[in-house]
Amino acid sequence: MEQEGEEVEVIHSWSAPRSLSTTLMYSFAQRDDTEVLDEPLYAAFLRITGVERPYRDELLSKMESDGTKVVNNVIFGPGRKKYRFCKHIAKQRVTGLPSDLLKKGKHLILIRNPLDVLQSFEKVVPASFLELGVSELVAIYSELCELGRPPPVIDTADLQQDPKGTLRSLCEDLDIPFQSSMLKWEAGPKPYDGIWAPWWYKSVHKSTEFKQARRFPEPFPLTMYELLEQSLPFYNLLRCHVKQTSSLLKTNLPQPNLPVPANEKLLAWVGDEMLPRESAKVSVFDSVVQGGDSVWEGLRVYNGKIFKLDEHLDRLLDSAKALAFNNVPTRKEIEESIFKTLIRNGMFDNAHIRLSLTRGKKVTSGMSPAFNLYGCTLIVLPEWKPPVYDNTKGITLVTATTRRNSPNNLDSKIHHNNLLNNILAKIEGNNANADDAIMLDKDGYVSETNATNIVSMLLLNFLSQASFFFFV
């Protein structure tokens, strides 16, 4: 398998099985400046791991199985063209390989939603977490980042949806020219196919281009549900780094800037655990999603202390009691969750906590609290946040047409999450370029602003000797 010729620049493609990696190899093989290698580490993987394959003996007899020799003489050996595209399956990066494998050449990560991968995986071998190798794919990405060489990550959904745009973007990331020849190839087996092609490549041999994904997928085999749960988080970790996401998730909106950039990396408490910002989520079966069935408090942290913590917890627990929440965490449990979250984030001043307690997850969707059998969900969301109002320049308010809830409808003494009327009032304030909006009660008397107790707001402004403006 040794190559003759000049030194080539290697392009390493890393993926899990069934990720259109062969299709991408066919695409690169159409370039006039690129030669391709189909899983050069496969024999080394079989020899070291001992896993069984229908073609194991034939493969070991015809392919070099010494990983060091493969890396030095095959992957980085001389060649006849400028580039060499190496299709790698992540799990085949076995221990003992030379470090040059990641340190040299250009690298890309190809990912595919496990929902689509698992559909066809068991055609040759039983599916398992180890066979998928998605954890190794994340490890490769992390190691490349540690080397200061973060690779581009592309999703097969984007290759199917927009092959030209995705390939052009990939070539730009790899600093190689895009060639339109990458979009088409002839059907049938290829001379550079691996020995395993008859077992795995039947579908790709029928292809001549990147095909659009089926509009509606096949039913997912529930026998693989546990494997899906295991592998999906690894896919999601890598998907965060994709330039173009699948069409179902695509948005024309640019990535927004956070008001406080430091909040990009924070830890939040959800349920009974601490989670990074992007992982801090509640179930779609949670009552806060099903019907805004939750209570909340806003806490501020000054000089290592939480302002009026006892009073806020009193109201939180009173509100939960008024709404007949069951299995409410104890006051001590809530306090400890708050303190742990603040300490983990190092937030001891100029911070804000959005403390929420939902009725909890339901066993099935619906409004009845009888479905809430898991207990309440506690959410501690901390942020670095300066005071919302500028007390040195005054606050501009408008009077909203949206009225405050009547106690006959929903008593505002219950600090609940049903805030749509407050949001509508805030929209009126935004449209008037005001800081906030004053809400009136059903009889036309001043009740509060859309976000704050108006008496407290007045007091703060008078204490700071700031001017206070009303526009009715």
Coordinates of C-alpha atoms in Angstrom, one line a residue:
M1 CA 0.0 0.0 0.0
E2 CA 3.0 2.3 0.0
Q3 CA 2.7 5.3 -2.3
E4 CA 5.2 6.6 -4.8
G5 CA 5.7 10.2 -5.7
E6 CA 5.8 13.5 -3.8
E7 CA 4.8 14.5 -0.4
V8 CA 1.0 15.1 -0.1
E9 CA -1.1 17.2 2.2
V10 CA -3.5 14.8 4.1
I11 CA -7.2 15.7 4.7
H12 CA -8.5 13.5 7.6
S13 CA -12.3 12.9 7.7
W14 CA -13.4 11.6 11.0
S15 CA -16.9 10.2 11.5
A16 CA -19.1 7.5 13.0
P17 CA -20.4 4.7 10.8
R18 CA -23.3 5.3 8.5
S19 CA -22.7 9.0 8.3
L20 CA -22.4 9.4 4.5
S21 CA -18.6 9.2 5.0
T22 CA -18.2 7.1 1.9
T23 CA -20.4 9.5 -0.1
L24 CA -18.1 12.3 1.0
M25 CA -15.0 10.2 0.0
Y26 CA -16.6 9.7 -3.4
S27 CA -17.1 13.5 -3.6
F28 CA -13.4 14.3 -2.9
A29 CA -12.3 11.5 -5.3
Q30 CA -13.7 13.6 -8.2
R31 CA -11.2 16.4 -7.6
D32 CA -8.3 16.5 -10.0
D33 CA -5.9 17.2 -7.2
T34 CA -7.0 14.6 -4.6
E35 CA -6.5 10.9 -4.1
V36 CA -8.5 9.0 -1.5
L37 CA -7.9 6.2 1.1
D38 CA -10.8 4.2 2.4
E39 CA -10.4 3.5 6.2
P40 CA -6.7 2.9 6.2
L41 CA -6.7 2.0 9.9
Y42 CA -9.4 -0.7 9.6
A43 CA -7.0 -3.7 9.7
A44 CA -5.1 -2.3 12.7
F45 CA -8.5 -1.8 14.4
L46 CA -9.5 -5.4 13.8
R47 CA -6.1 -6.8 14.9
I48 CA -6.0 -4.9 18.2
T49 CA -9.6 -5.1 19.2
G50 CA -10.3 -8.6 18.0
V51 CA -13.8 -7.7 16.8
E52 CA -15.5 -10.0 14.3
R53 CA -16.4 -9.1 10.8
P54 CA -17.6 -11.3 7.9
Y55 CA -14.5 -10.2 5.9
R56 CA -12.0 -10.1 8.8
D57 CA -9.6 -12.8 7.6
E58 CA -9.5 -11.4 4.0
L59 CA -8.9 -7.9 5.3
L60 CA -6.1 -8.8 7.6
S61 CA -4.4 -10.8 4.9
K62 CA -4.5 -7.9 2.4
M63 CA -4.2 -4.7 4.5
E64 CA -1.3 -3.6 6.7
S65 CA -2.4 -4.1 10.3
D66 CA 0.5 -2.4 12.0
G67 CA -0.9 1.0 12.9
T68 CA 2.4 2.8 13.1
K69 CA 3.4 1.6 9.6
V70 CA 0.0 2.6 8.3
V71 CA 0.3 6.1 9.7
N72 CA 3.9 6.7 8.6
N73 CA 3.9 4.9 5.2
V74 CA 0.4 4.9 4.0
I75 CA -1.5 7.9 5.4
F76 CA 1.6 10.2 5.3
G77 CA 3.5 8.4 2.6
P78 CA 4.3 10.0 -0.7
G79 CA 1.7 10.3 -3.4
R80 CA 0.9 11.4 -6.9
K81 CA -1.5 14.3 -6.2
K82 CA -1.5 17.4 -4.0
Y83 CA -4.0 16.2 -1.5
R84 CA -4.9 12.8 0.1
F85 CA -8.4 12.4 1.5
C86 CA -8.4 9.8 4.3
K87 CA -11.8 8.5 5.4
H88 CA -11.5 7.5 9.0
I89 CA -14.1 5.9 11.3
A90 CA -13.4 7.4 14.8
K91 CA -13.4 4.1 16.7
Q92 CA -10.6 2.9 14.5
R93 CA -8.2 5.3 16.2
V94 CA -6.8 2.6 18.4
T95 CA -4.2 3.1 21.2
G96 CA -0.6 3.2 20.3
L97 CA -0.9 5.2 17.0
P98 CA 1.7 7.9 16.3
S99 CA 0.8 11.3 17.6
D100 CA 1.4 12.7 14.1
L101 CA -2.0 11.3 13.1
L102 CA -3.7 14.3 14.7
K103 CA -0.8 16.8 14.6
K104 CA -0.3 16.7 10.8
G105 CA -2.6 17.4 7.9
K106 CA -6.1 19.0 7.8
H107 CA -9.0 17.5 9.8
L108 CA -12.7 17.6 9.6
I109 CA -15.5 16.1 11.7
L110 CA -18.5 14.6 9.9
I111 CA -21.6 14.0 12.1
R112 CA -25.0 12.6 11.6
N113 CA -28.1 12.4 13.9
P114 CA -28.1 9.0 15.6
L115 CA -31.8 8.7 14.7
D116 CA -30.7 8.3 11.1
V117 CA -27.5 6.3 11.8
L118 CA -29.2 3.6 13.8
Q119 CA -31.9 3.0 11.2
S120 CA -29.5 1.0 9.0
F121 CA -26.6 0.1 11.3
E122 CA -27.5 -3.5 12.1
K123 CA -27.4 -4.7 8.4
V124 CA -23.9 -6.1 9.0
V125 CA -23.1 -6.0 12.8
P126 CA -25.2 -5.5 15.9
A127 CA -25.4 -1.9 17.0
S128 CA -23.8 -0.9 20.2
F129 CA -22.4 2.3 21.8
L130 CA -18.8 1.0 21.2
E131 CA -19.5 0.2 17.6
L132 CA -20.9 3.7 17.0
G133 CA -17.8 5.3 18.4
V134 CA -19.4 8.7 19.0
S135 CA -17.6 9.3 22.2
E136 CA -14.3 8.8 20.4
L137 CA -15.5 11.3 17.8
V138 CA -15.9 13.9 20.5
A139 CA -12.5 13.0 21.9
I140 CA -10.9 13.6 18.6
Y141 CA -12.6 17.0 18.3
S142 CA -11.4 17.9 21.8
E143 CA -7.9 16.8 21.2
L144 CA -7.6 18.8 18.0
C145 CA -8.9 21.8 19.8
E146 CA -6.3 21.3 22.6
L147 CA -3.7 21.2 19.9
G148 CA -4.9 24.6 18.7
R149 CA -6.4 23.1 15.5
P150 CA -10.2 23.1 15.9
P151 CA -11.6 21.2 12.9
P152 CA -14.7 22.2 10.9
V153 CA -17.7 20.2 11.8
I154 CA -20.3 19.4 9.1
D155 CA -23.6 17.7 9.5
T156 CA -24.8 15.2 6.8
A157 CA -28.2 16.8 6.9
D158 CA -26.6 20.0 5.4
L159 CA -24.7 17.9 2.8
Q160 CA -28.1 16.5 1.7
Q161 CA -29.9 19.8 1.9
D162 CA -27.3 22.0 0.3
P163 CA -24.4 20.0 -1.0
K164 CA -22.8 22.8 -3.0
G165 CA -23.0 25.4 -0.3
T166 CA -21.8 22.9 2.4
L167 CA -18.9 21.6 0.3
R168 CA -17.9 25.1 -0.7
S169 CA -17.9 26.2 3.0
L170 CA -15.9 23.1 4.0
C171 CA -13.3 23.7 1.3
E172 CA -13.0 27.3 2.5
D173 CA -12.4 26.0 6.1
L174 CA -9.8 23.5 4.8
D175 CA -8.1 26.2 2.8
I176 CA -8.5 24.3 -0.5
P177 CA -10.2 25.4 -3.7
F178 CA -13.8 24.2 -4.2
Q179 CA -14.3 22.2 -7.4
S180 CA -17.7 21.7 -8.9
S181 CA -16.7 18.2 -9.9
M182 CA -17.3 17.2 -6.3
L183 CA -21.0 17.3 -6.8
K184 CA -21.3 14.3 -9.2
W185 CA -19.8 10.8 -9.7
E186 CA -20.6 7.6 -11.6
A187 CA -22.7 4.9 -10.0
G188 CA -21.1 1.6 -9.1
P189 CA -18.2 0.2 -7.2
K190 CA -14.9 2.2 -7.1
P191 CA -11.4 0.9 -7.4
Y192 CA -10.5 2.6 -4.1
D193 CA -13.4 1.0 -2.2
G194 CA -12.4 -1.1 0.9
I195 CA -12.7 -4.8 1.0
W196 CA -15.8 -4.4 3.1
A197 CA -17.7 -2.6 0.3
P198 CA -20.0 -5.5 -0.7
W199 CA -21.3 -5.6 2.9
W200 CA -21.7 -1.9 3.5
Y201 CA -21.8 0.1 0.2
K202 CA -24.8 -1.3 -1.7
S203 CA -26.8 1.9 -1.4
V204 CA -23.9 4.3 -2.0
H205 CA -23.0 2.4 -5.2
K206 CA -26.4 3.4 -6.6
S207 CA -25.7 7.0 -6.0
T208 CA -24.3 9.6 -8.3
E209 CA -24.6 12.7 -6.0
F210 CA -25.7 13.8 -2.6
K211 CA -29.3 12.9 -2.4
Q212 CA -31.9 14.9 -0.5
A213 CA -33.0 13.2 2.7
R214 CA -36.4 11.6 2.7
R215 CA -39.1 14.1 3.6
F216 CA -40.6 11.8 6.2
P217 CA -38.3 9.2 7.9
E218 CA -39.1 5.6 8.6
P219 CA -40.4 4.6 12.1
F220 CA -37.5 4.4 14.6
P221 CA -37.0 0.9 16.0
L222 CA -37.7 1.2 19.7
T223 CA -35.3 -1.6 20.4
M224 CA -32.6 1.0 19.9
Y225 CA -34.1 3.7 22.1
E226 CA -31.6 3.2 24.9
L227 CA -28.7 3.4 22.4
L228 CA -30.2 6.6 21.0
E229 CA -30.3 8.1 24.5
Q230 CA -26.7 7.2 25.0
S231 CA -25.4 8.6 21.7
L232 CA -27.6 11.7 21.1
P233 CA -25.8 13.9 23.7
F234 CA -22.4 13.3 21.9
Y235 CA -24.0 14.3 18.6
N236 CA -25.5 17.4 20.2
L237 CA -22.1 18.4 21.6
L238 CA -20.6 18.4 18.2
R239 CA -23.6 19.9 16.4
C240 CA -23.0 23.1 18.4
H241 CA -19.9 23.7 16.3
V242 CA -21.6 23.2 12.9
K243 CA -21.7 26.3 10.7
Q244 CA -24.9 25.1 9.0
T245 CA -27.5 23.1 10.8
S246 CA -30.1 20.8 9.4
S247 CA -33.1 22.4 7.7
L248 CA -35.4 21.8 10.7
L249 CA -33.2 23.9 13.0
K250 CA -32.0 26.4 10.5
T251 CA -32.6 30.1 11.1
N252 CA -31.8 33.2 9.2
L253 CA -31.1 35.1 12.5
P254 CA -27.5 35.8 13.3
Q255 CA -26.0 34.5 16.5
P256 CA -27.0 37.2 19.1
N257 CA -24.5 38.8 21.5
L258 CA -25.3 38.4 25.2
P259 CA -25.9 41.5 27.2
V260 CA -23.2 40.3 29.6
P261 CA -20.6 38.1 27.7
A262 CA -19.5 36.4 30.9
N263 CA -22.9 34.7 31.0
E264 CA -22.0 32.6 28.0
K265 CA -20.4 30.1 30.4
L266 CA -22.5 29.6 33.5
L267 CA -23.8 26.7 35.6
A268 CA -27.5 26.5 36.4
W269 CA -29.4 24.2 38.8
V270 CA -32.2 22.2 37.2
G271 CA -34.1 19.6 39.2
D272 CA -31.3 18.0 41.3
E273 CA -28.2 18.7 39.3
M274 CA -25.8 21.5 38.1
L275 CA -25.7 21.9 34.3
P276 CA -23.8 24.1 31.8
R277 CA -25.9 26.8 30.1
E278 CA -26.7 25.0 26.9
S279 CA -27.6 21.8 28.8
A280 CA -29.8 23.4 31.4
K281 CA -33.2 22.4 30.1
V282 CA -36.5 21.1 31.5
S283 CA -38.6 18.3 30.0
V284 CA -41.3 19.0 27.4
F285 CA -43.6 17.3 29.9
D286 CA -42.8 19.8 32.7
S287 CA -45.8 21.8 33.9
V288 CA -44.0 25.1 33.1
V289 CA -44.0 24.1 29.5
Q290 CA -47.5 22.6 29.5
G291 CA -49.2 25.5 31.1
G292 CA -46.9 28.0 32.7
D293 CA -47.6 26.2 35.9
S294 CA -44.8 27.5 38.1
V295 CA -43.9 30.1 40.7
W296 CA -40.8 32.2 40.8
E297 CA -38.7 34.9 42.5
G298 CA -36.0 37.3 41.4
L299 CA -33.0 37.5 43.8
R300 CA -30.1 39.9 43.8
V301 CA -26.7 39.3 45.2
Y302 CA -24.7 42.1 46.9
N303 CA -21.4 41.8 48.6
G304 CA -21.7 38.1 49.3
K305 CA -25.3 38.2 50.5
I306 CA -28.7 37.6 48.9
F307 CA -31.0 40.5 49.4
K308 CA -34.2 39.6 51.4
L309 CA -33.7 35.9 50.8
D310 CA -36.0 34.8 53.7
E311 CA -38.8 37.1 52.4
H312 CA -38.4 35.8 48.9
L313 CA -38.5 32.2 50.0
D314 CA -41.6 32.9 52.1
R315 CA -43.4 34.1 49.1
L316 CA -42.2 31.3 46.9
L317 CA -43.3 28.6 49.3
D318 CA -46.6 30.5 50.0
S319 CA -47.3 30.7 46.2
A320 CA -46.5 27.0 45.8
K321 CA -48.9 26.2 48.6
A322 CA -51.6 28.4 47.2
L323 CA -51.3 26.5 43.9
A324 CA -51.5 23.2 45.7
F325 CA -48.0 21.9 44.6
N326 CA -47.1 18.5 45.9
N327 CA -43.7 17.1 46.9
V328 CA -42.2 20.6 47.3
P329 CA -38.5 20.7 48.2
T330 CA -37.8 21.9 51.7
R331 CA -36.6 25.4 52.5
K332 CA -33.2 24.0 53.4
E333 CA -33.0 22.1 50.1
I334 CA -33.8 25.3 48.1
E335 CA -31.3 27.4 50.1
E336 CA -28.5 24.8 49.6
S337 CA -29.3 24.6 45.8
I338 CA -29.0 28.4 45.6
F339 CA -25.8 28.6 47.6
K340 CA -24.2 25.7 45.7
T341 CA -25.1 27.4 42.4
L342 CA -23.6 30.7 43.4
I343 CA -20.5 29.2 44.7
R344 CA -19.9 27.1 41.7
N345 CA -20.2 30.2 39.5
G346 CA -18.2 32.4 41.8
M347 CA -21.0 34.9 41.8
F348 CA -20.8 36.8 45.1
D349 CA -21.7 40.3 43.9
N350 CA -23.6 42.1 41.1
A351 CA -25.5 38.9 40.3
H352 CA -29.1 38.0 39.8
I353 CA -31.0 34.7 40.3
R354 CA -34.2 33.7 38.6
L355 CA -35.5 31.1 41.0
S356 CA -38.3 29.0 39.7
L357 CA -40.3 26.1 41.2
T358 CA -42.5 24.3 38.7
R359 CA -45.2 21.8 39.6
G360 CA -42.9 19.3 37.9
K361 CA -42.9 16.8 35.1
K362 CA -46.1 15.1 34.1
V363 CA -46.6 11.4 33.1
T364 CA -48.7 12.6 30.1
S365 CA -49.6 15.9 28.6
G366 CA -52.6 17.7 30.1
M367 CA -53.7 20.3 32.5
S368 CA -54.6 18.1 35.5
P369 CA -52.2 18.2 38.4
A370 CA -53.1 14.6 38.9
F371 CA -50.5 13.9 36.1
N372 CA -47.7 15.4 38.2
L373 CA -46.2 12.4 39.9
Y374 CA -42.5 13.2 39.8
G375 CA -42.4 16.1 42.3
C376 CA -41.6 19.7 41.7
T377 CA -38.7 20.9 39.5
L378 CA -36.4 23.5 41.1
I379 CA -34.5 25.9 38.7
V380 CA -31.8 28.2 39.9
L381 CA -30.6 30.4 37.0
P382 CA -27.8 32.7 38.0
E383 CA -26.4 35.5 35.8
W384 CA -24.0 38.4 36.1
K385 CA -26.5 41.2 35.8
P386 CA -26.2 44.9 36.7
P387 CA -29.3 46.6 37.9
V388 CA -32.0 46.8 35.2
Y389 CA -32.9 50.4 35.9
D390 CA -30.6 53.4 35.7
N391 CA -31.4 55.3 38.9
T392 CA -29.0 58.2 38.0
K393 CA -31.0 59.4 35.0
G394 CA -34.6 58.5 35.9
I395 CA -37.0 56.0 34.4
T396 CA -39.5 56.6 31.6
L397 CA -42.8 54.8 31.9
V398 CA -46.0 54.7 29.8
T399 CA -49.4 53.5 30.9
A400 CA -50.3 50.3 29.3
T401 CA -53.8 49.4 28.0
T402 CA -53.3 45.8 29.2
R403 CA -54.7 45.5 32.7
R404 CA -53.3 43.7 35.7
N405 CA -55.0 40.5 36.6
S406 CA -58.0 40.8 38.9
P407 CA -57.9 38.7 42.1
N408 CA -61.2 37.2 40.8
N409 CA -59.3 35.7 37.9
L410 CA -55.8 35.0 39.2
D411 CA -54.6 36.5 42.4
S412 CA -51.4 38.4 41.9
K413 CA -50.4 37.6 45.4
I414 CA -49.4 34.3 43.9
H415 CA -46.1 34.9 42.2
H416 CA -46.8 32.7 39.3
N417 CA -45.3 32.2 35.8
N418 CA -48.5 33.1 33.9
L419 CA -47.0 36.5 32.8
L420 CA -48.5 37.0 29.3
N421 CA -50.4 40.1 30.4
N422 CA -47.2 41.6 31.8
I423 CA -45.4 40.7 28.6
L424 CA -48.1 42.4 26.5
A425 CA -47.7 45.5 28.7
K426 CA -44.0 45.4 28.2
I427 CA -44.5 45.2 24.4
E428 CA -46.5 48.5 24.7
G429 CA -43.6 50.0 26.7
N430 CA -41.0 48.8 24.1
N431 CA -43.1 50.3 21.3
A432 CA -43.1 53.6 23.1
N433 CA -39.4 53.4 23.8
A434 CA -40.1 53.5 27.5
D435 CA -38.2 51.6 30.2
D436 CA -41.3 49.9 31.4
A437 CA -45.1 50.2 31.4
I438 CA -47.5 51.0 34.3
M439 CA -50.4 48.5 34.6
L440 CA -53.8 49.5 36.0
D441 CA -56.2 47.2 37.8
K442 CA -59.7 46.4 36.5
D443 CA -61.0 49.7 38.0
G444 CA -58.4 51.9 36.4
Y445 CA -56.2 52.4 39.5
V446 CA -52.4 52.1 39.4
S447 CA -51.4 48.6 40.2
E448 CA -47.7 48.0 39.3
T449 CA -45.4 48.1 36.4
N450 CA -45.1 45.1 34.0
A451 CA -42.0 43.9 36.0
T452 CA -41.7 45.7 39.3
N453 CA -43.7 46.8 42.3
I454 CA -44.3 50.5 41.5
V455 CA -44.0 51.6 45.2
S456 CA -40.5 50.1 45.4
M457 CA -39.5 51.7 42.1
L458 CA -40.7 55.1 43.3
L459 CA -38.8 54.7 46.6
L460 CA -35.6 53.7 44.8
N461 CA -35.8 56.6 42.5
F462 CA -36.5 59.1 45.2
L463 CA -33.7 57.7 47.4
S464 CA -31.3 58.2 44.5
Q465 CA -32.7 61.7 43.9
A466 CA -33.4 60.7 40.3
S467 CA -36.1 62.2 38.2
F468 CA -39.1 60.1 37.4
F469 CA -41.1 60.6 34.2
F470 CA -44.7 59.5 33.5
F471 CA -46.2 59.5 30.0
V472 CA -49.9 58.6 30.0

